[in-house]
Short mmCIF file of C-alpha atoms in Angstrom, two decimals:
data_model
loop_
_atom_site.label_atom_id
_atom_site.label_comp_id
_atom_site.label_asym_id
_atom_site.label_seq_id
_atom_site.Cartn_x
_atom_site.Cartn_y
_atom_site.Cartn_z
CA MET A 929 -0.10 0.11 -0.10
CA LYS A 930 1.49 3.33 -1.00
CA LEU A 931 0.11 6.79 0.08
CA ASP A 932 -0.41 9.59 -2.55
CA ILE A 933 0.60 12.50 -0.52
CA PRO A 934 -0.35 15.92 -1.94
CA GLN A 935 1.80 17.59 -4.36
CA GLY A 936 4.43 19.76 -2.70
CA TYR A 937 4.15 18.28 0.90
CA TYR A 938 7.45 16.92 2.19
CA TYR A 939 8.62 14.85 5.05
CA ARG A 940 10.75 16.45 7.75
CA ASP A 941 11.49 15.48 11.49
CA ASN A 942 8.70 12.86 11.59
CA PHE A 943 6.04 15.30 10.12
CA TRP A 944 4.56 16.08 6.72
CA VAL A 945 4.94 19.78 6.01
CA CYS A 946 2.33 21.70 4.15
CA PRO A 947 4.10 23.92 1.32
CA ILE A 948 1.84 26.64 1.76
CA ASP A 949 1.39 27.57 5.53
CA SER A 950 4.59 25.30 6.64
CA ALA A 951 2.39 23.59 8.97
CA SER A 952 3.54 20.41 10.60
CA MET A 953 0.99 17.69 9.97
CA LEU A 954 0.71 14.14 11.42
CA TYR A 955 -0.58 11.24 9.34
CA VAL A 956 -3.74 9.53 10.71
CA PRO A 957 -4.50 6.03 9.16
CA GLY A 958 -7.68 5.32 7.81
CA GLY A 959 -10.08 2.32 8.78
CA PRO A 960 -12.84 1.73 11.20
CA PHE A 961 -13.12 3.99 14.65
CA TRP A 962 -15.47 3.93 17.61
CA MET A 963 -16.96 7.37 17.87
CA GLY A 964 -19.04 8.79 20.70
CA TYR A 965 -19.47 8.05 24.50
CA GLU A 966 -21.82 5.87 26.63
CA GLY A 967 -20.46 6.17 30.21
CA LYS A 968 -22.30 7.70 32.92
CA SER A 969 -21.34 11.21 32.55
CA ALA A 970 -21.95 11.08 28.70
CA TYR A 971 -24.31 14.06 27.27
CA VAL A 972 -27.24 13.12 25.12
CA ASP A 973 -25.51 14.34 22.14
CA GLU A 974 -22.43 12.02 22.40
CA ARG A 975 -24.44 9.17 22.15
CA PRO A 976 -24.56 6.58 20.93
CA ARG A 977 -20.97 5.34 20.77
CA HIS A 978 -20.98 3.84 17.18
CA GLU A 979 -18.38 2.62 14.67
CA ILE A 980 -17.46 4.64 11.76
CA TYR A 981 -15.07 4.50 8.83
CA LEU A 982 -12.67 7.30 7.80
CA GLU A 983 -10.18 7.58 4.77
CA PRO A 984 -6.71 8.29 5.84
CA PHE A 985 -5.64 12.14 6.04
CA LEU A 986 -3.24 14.38 7.41
CA VAL A 987 -3.95 16.74 10.39
CA ASP A 988 -1.97 19.87 11.69
CA ALA A 989 -0.09 18.69 14.76
CA HIS A 990 -0.96 21.99 16.44
CA LYS A 991 -3.58 24.68 16.33
CA VAL A 992 -2.92 27.40 13.72
CA SER A 993 -0.14 29.98 14.92
CA VAL A 994 -0.45 33.75 14.88
CA GLU A 995 2.65 33.96 12.42
CA SER A 996 0.84 31.72 10.08
CA TYR A 997 -2.44 33.33 10.19
CA GLN A 998 -0.47 36.65 9.45
CA ARG A 999 0.81 35.24 6.30
CA PHE A 1000 -2.82 34.35 5.48
CA LEU A 1001 -3.84 37.87 5.95
CA GLN A 1002 -1.21 39.32 4.08
CA SER A 1003 -2.36 37.13 1.07
CA LEU A 1004 -5.85 38.11 1.66
CA GLN A 1005 -5.02 41.70 1.56
CA ILE A 1006 -3.40 41.51 -1.71
CA SER A 1007 -7.06 40.40 -3.22
CA GLY A 1008 -8.65 43.36 -1.23
CA GLY A 1009 -9.60 41.45 1.93
CA HIS A 1010 -11.78 39.03 -0.10
CA HIS A 1011 -10.93 35.89 -2.46
CA LEU A 1012 -13.85 34.04 -4.08
CA ASP A 1013 -11.97 30.82 -4.03
CA TRP A 1014 -11.13 31.03 -0.41
CA CYS A 1015 -14.18 32.78 1.32
CA HIS A 1016 -17.39 31.06 1.89
CA PRO A 1017 -20.10 32.23 -0.43
CA GLU A 1018 -22.51 32.80 2.31
CA GLU A 1019 -20.18 34.84 4.64
CA PRO A 1020 -21.52 38.17 5.67
CA TYR A 1021 -21.03 40.97 3.28
CA GLY A 1022 -17.87 43.11 3.98
CA LYS A 1023 -16.52 40.66 6.54
CA SER A 1024 -13.13 41.18 7.79
CA HIS A 1025 -10.95 38.00 8.64
CA VAL A 1026 -8.95 39.96 11.24
CA PRO A 1027 -9.41 38.29 14.71
CA GLN A 1028 -10.31 40.30 17.61
CA ASP A 1029 -7.48 41.62 19.69
CA TRP A 1030 -5.12 41.11 16.55
CA GLU A 1031 -2.88 44.08 17.56
CA ILE A 1032 -1.97 42.03 20.80
CA GLN A 1033 -1.80 38.87 19.39
CA VAL A 1034 0.87 39.70 16.36
CA ASP A 1035 3.36 40.51 19.56
CA HIS A 1036 3.14 36.69 20.33
CA PRO A 1037 3.72 34.84 16.73
CA LYS A 1038 4.21 31.42 18.10
CA ASP A 1039 1.14 31.39 19.94
CA CYS A 1040 -2.08 29.70 18.75
CA VAL A 1041 -4.19 32.29 16.95
CA ARG A 1042 -7.45 32.91 18.66
CA GLY A 1043 -10.66 35.12 18.44
CA ILE A 1044 -11.47 33.20 15.04
CA ASP A 1045 -14.91 32.55 13.76
CA TRP A 1046 -15.80 29.76 11.51
CA TYR A 1047 -15.84 31.87 8.33
CA ASP A 1048 -12.10 32.86 9.22
CA ALA A 1049 -11.20 29.50 9.91
CA LEU A 1050 -12.74 28.12 6.55
CA CYS A 1051 -10.97 30.95 4.55
CA TYR A 1052 -7.66 30.23 6.12
CA ALA A 1053 -7.99 26.50 5.39
CA SER A 1054 -9.06 27.03 1.81
CA TRP A 1055 -6.03 29.39 1.29
CA ALA A 1056 -3.64 26.58 2.57
CA GLY A 1057 -5.26 24.20 0.30
CA LYS A 1058 -6.75 22.16 3.19
CA THR A 1059 -10.01 22.08 4.88
CA LEU A 1060 -11.43 22.05 8.51
CA PRO A 1061 -11.82 18.67 9.97
CA THR A 1062 -15.27 16.93 10.30
CA GLU A 1063 -16.24 15.90 13.89
CA ALA A 1064 -15.18 12.51 13.12
CA GLN A 1065 -11.85 13.44 11.82
CA TRP A 1066 -10.95 15.76 14.81
CA GLU A 1067 -12.10 12.91 17.14
CA ARG A 1068 -10.23 10.15 15.48
CA SER A 1069 -6.91 12.54 15.37
CA CYS A 1070 -7.31 13.13 18.81
CA ASN A 1071 -7.55 9.43 20.07
CA TYR A 1072 -4.82 8.52 17.53
CA ILE A 1073 -2.50 11.43 18.67
CA LEU A 1074 -3.13 10.40 22.48
CA GLU A 1075 -1.76 6.81 21.72
CA THR A 1076 1.31 7.95 19.94
CA ASN A 1077 2.06 11.42 21.38
CA GLY A 1078 0.06 11.83 24.60
CA LEU A 1079 0.99 15.43 25.23
CA ALA A 1080 -0.13 16.70 21.95
CA GLY A 1081 -3.37 14.81 22.24
CA LYS A 1082 -4.10 16.21 25.87
CA GLU A 1083 -3.68 19.73 24.06
CA MET A 1084 -6.44 18.82 21.95
CA ILE A 1085 -8.86 18.06 24.54
CA GLY A 1086 -7.61 20.50 27.14
CA LEU A 1087 -6.75 23.83 25.75
CA GLY A 1088 -9.90 25.29 24.15
CA LEU A 1089 -12.36 24.77 21.26
CA GLU A 1090 -11.72 23.98 17.70
CA TRP A 1091 -14.03 24.79 14.84
CA CYS A 1092 -15.11 21.63 12.74
CA MET A 1093 -16.73 21.65 9.36
CA ASP A 1094 -19.82 20.03 10.55
CA TRP A 1095 -23.24 21.94 11.31
CA TYR A 1096 -24.24 20.84 14.82
CA LEU A 1097 -27.19 18.58 15.30
CA SER A 1098 -27.74 17.13 18.85
CA HIS A 1099 -28.97 13.84 17.49
CA TYR A 1100 -26.73 13.52 14.60
CA TYR A 1101 -24.89 10.44 16.06
CA GLN A 1102 -28.23 8.46 15.82
CA ILE A 1103 -28.59 9.07 12.36
CA SER A 1104 -25.03 9.68 10.90
CA PRO A 1105 -23.85 7.28 8.10
CA ARG A 1106 -20.72 4.78 9.02
CA TYR A 1107 -18.62 6.06 6.05
CA GLU A 1108 -17.05 9.57 6.50
CA PRO A 1109 -19.71 10.96 8.41
CA TYR A 1110 -20.26 14.57 8.01
CA CYS A 1111 -23.34 16.78 9.14
CA SER A 1112 -24.25 19.01 6.06
CA MET A 1113 -27.73 19.73 7.21
CA LYS A 1114 -27.75 23.39 7.48
CA ASN A 1115 -28.49 24.65 11.20
CA VAL A 1116 -27.89 27.84 13.13
CA GLU A 1117 -24.75 26.60 14.75
CA LYS A 1118 -21.27 24.96 13.70
CA ALA A 1119 -19.69 22.05 15.80
CA LEU A 1120 -16.65 22.60 17.77
CA LYS A 1121 -14.44 19.92 19.59
CA GLY A 1122 -11.91 20.36 22.44
CA ASN A 1123 -12.83 21.14 26.05
CA LEU A 1124 -12.94 24.19 28.51
CA HIS A 1125 -13.14 21.70 31.81
CA SER A 1126 -11.40 19.73 34.11
CA LEU A 1127 -10.81 15.94 34.23
CA PRO A 1128 -12.96 13.78 34.29
CA LEU A 1129 -14.81 15.41 31.56
CA ASN A 1130 -11.75 15.82 29.30
CA ARG A 1131 -12.56 13.56 26.42
CA SER A 1132 -12.51 13.62 22.70
CA SER A 1133 -16.13 12.83 22.23
CA MET A 1134 -17.55 16.06 23.91
CA ARG A 1135 -19.35 18.26 21.54
CA PHE A 1136 -19.78 22.12 21.43
CA ARG A 1137 -21.73 24.37 18.97
CA TYR A 1138 -21.67 28.27 18.48
CA ALA A 1139 -23.02 30.29 15.71
CA PRO A 1140 -20.50 30.60 12.71
CA ARG A 1141 -19.79 34.49 13.53
CA TYR A 1142 -18.98 33.56 17.18
CA ARG A 1143 -15.46 34.60 18.29
CA ASP A 1144 -13.74 34.25 21.71
CA ASP A 1145 -10.35 34.06 23.32
CA PHE A 1146 -10.75 30.08 23.74
CA VAL A 1147 -11.60 29.47 20.24
CA GLY A 1148 -9.00 28.48 17.45
CA PHE A 1149 -8.75 25.73 14.83
CA ARG A 1150 -6.60 23.41 13.00
CA CYS A 1151 -6.68 21.96 9.49
CA VAL A 1152 -6.84 18.67 7.74
CA LYS A 1153 -5.82 17.41 4.21
CA ARG A 1154 -7.07 14.20 2.83
CA VAL A 1155 -4.64 11.59 1.27
CA SER A 1156 -5.44 8.68 -0.85
CA ARG A 1157 -4.13 5.09 -1.00
CA ARG A 1158 -3.14 2.89 -3.78
CA HIS A 1159 -1.89 -0.64 -4.12
CA ILE A 1160 1.36 -1.16 -5.64
#
């Protein structure tokens, strides 16, 4: 089995590197995966625990940084602050992709960018030739990284929330397809993963939701890139 890694990506120090935003990315194998939670502390929207199947993909090892987001804004500025290929067609007219408190954030380029709404995150991902993770991809990534790199996995479930591609539907796990689940049913809120609480509630299955234009200091994002497999 050989992976078809996207053109321009290269391998360095155990990571795949995106040629556009220079993000270090981890390979997440495809295959069956148990998603959701059935424990005593489970919320209704985490149930039922169900088996799904995902194709392999690359995921950013860390949330998008301030310096990477700054490069994106510079590219966007060349297009007058809006780009048809990157911006979502339904984003608010005249929307700015500059995060809240940006003048403070730029003084800390290595930190994770924050104060990002869903439209900002999607526009960045499109610029970088990637996309936002589905809830399934995010949960799979978190569990896989916990197994291979415990510290990075704990960062995913304990250091804020991250935007996902899905619309939020409280009962989606009851009706989601087994193959590559993604909630495309338009709703008023988008799904986020991560956590803001202390143990024992820190788990990858927890689900959150906010309106696409919501911004806050604890909200960031990371990106994914699909890879394909071929027999040789």
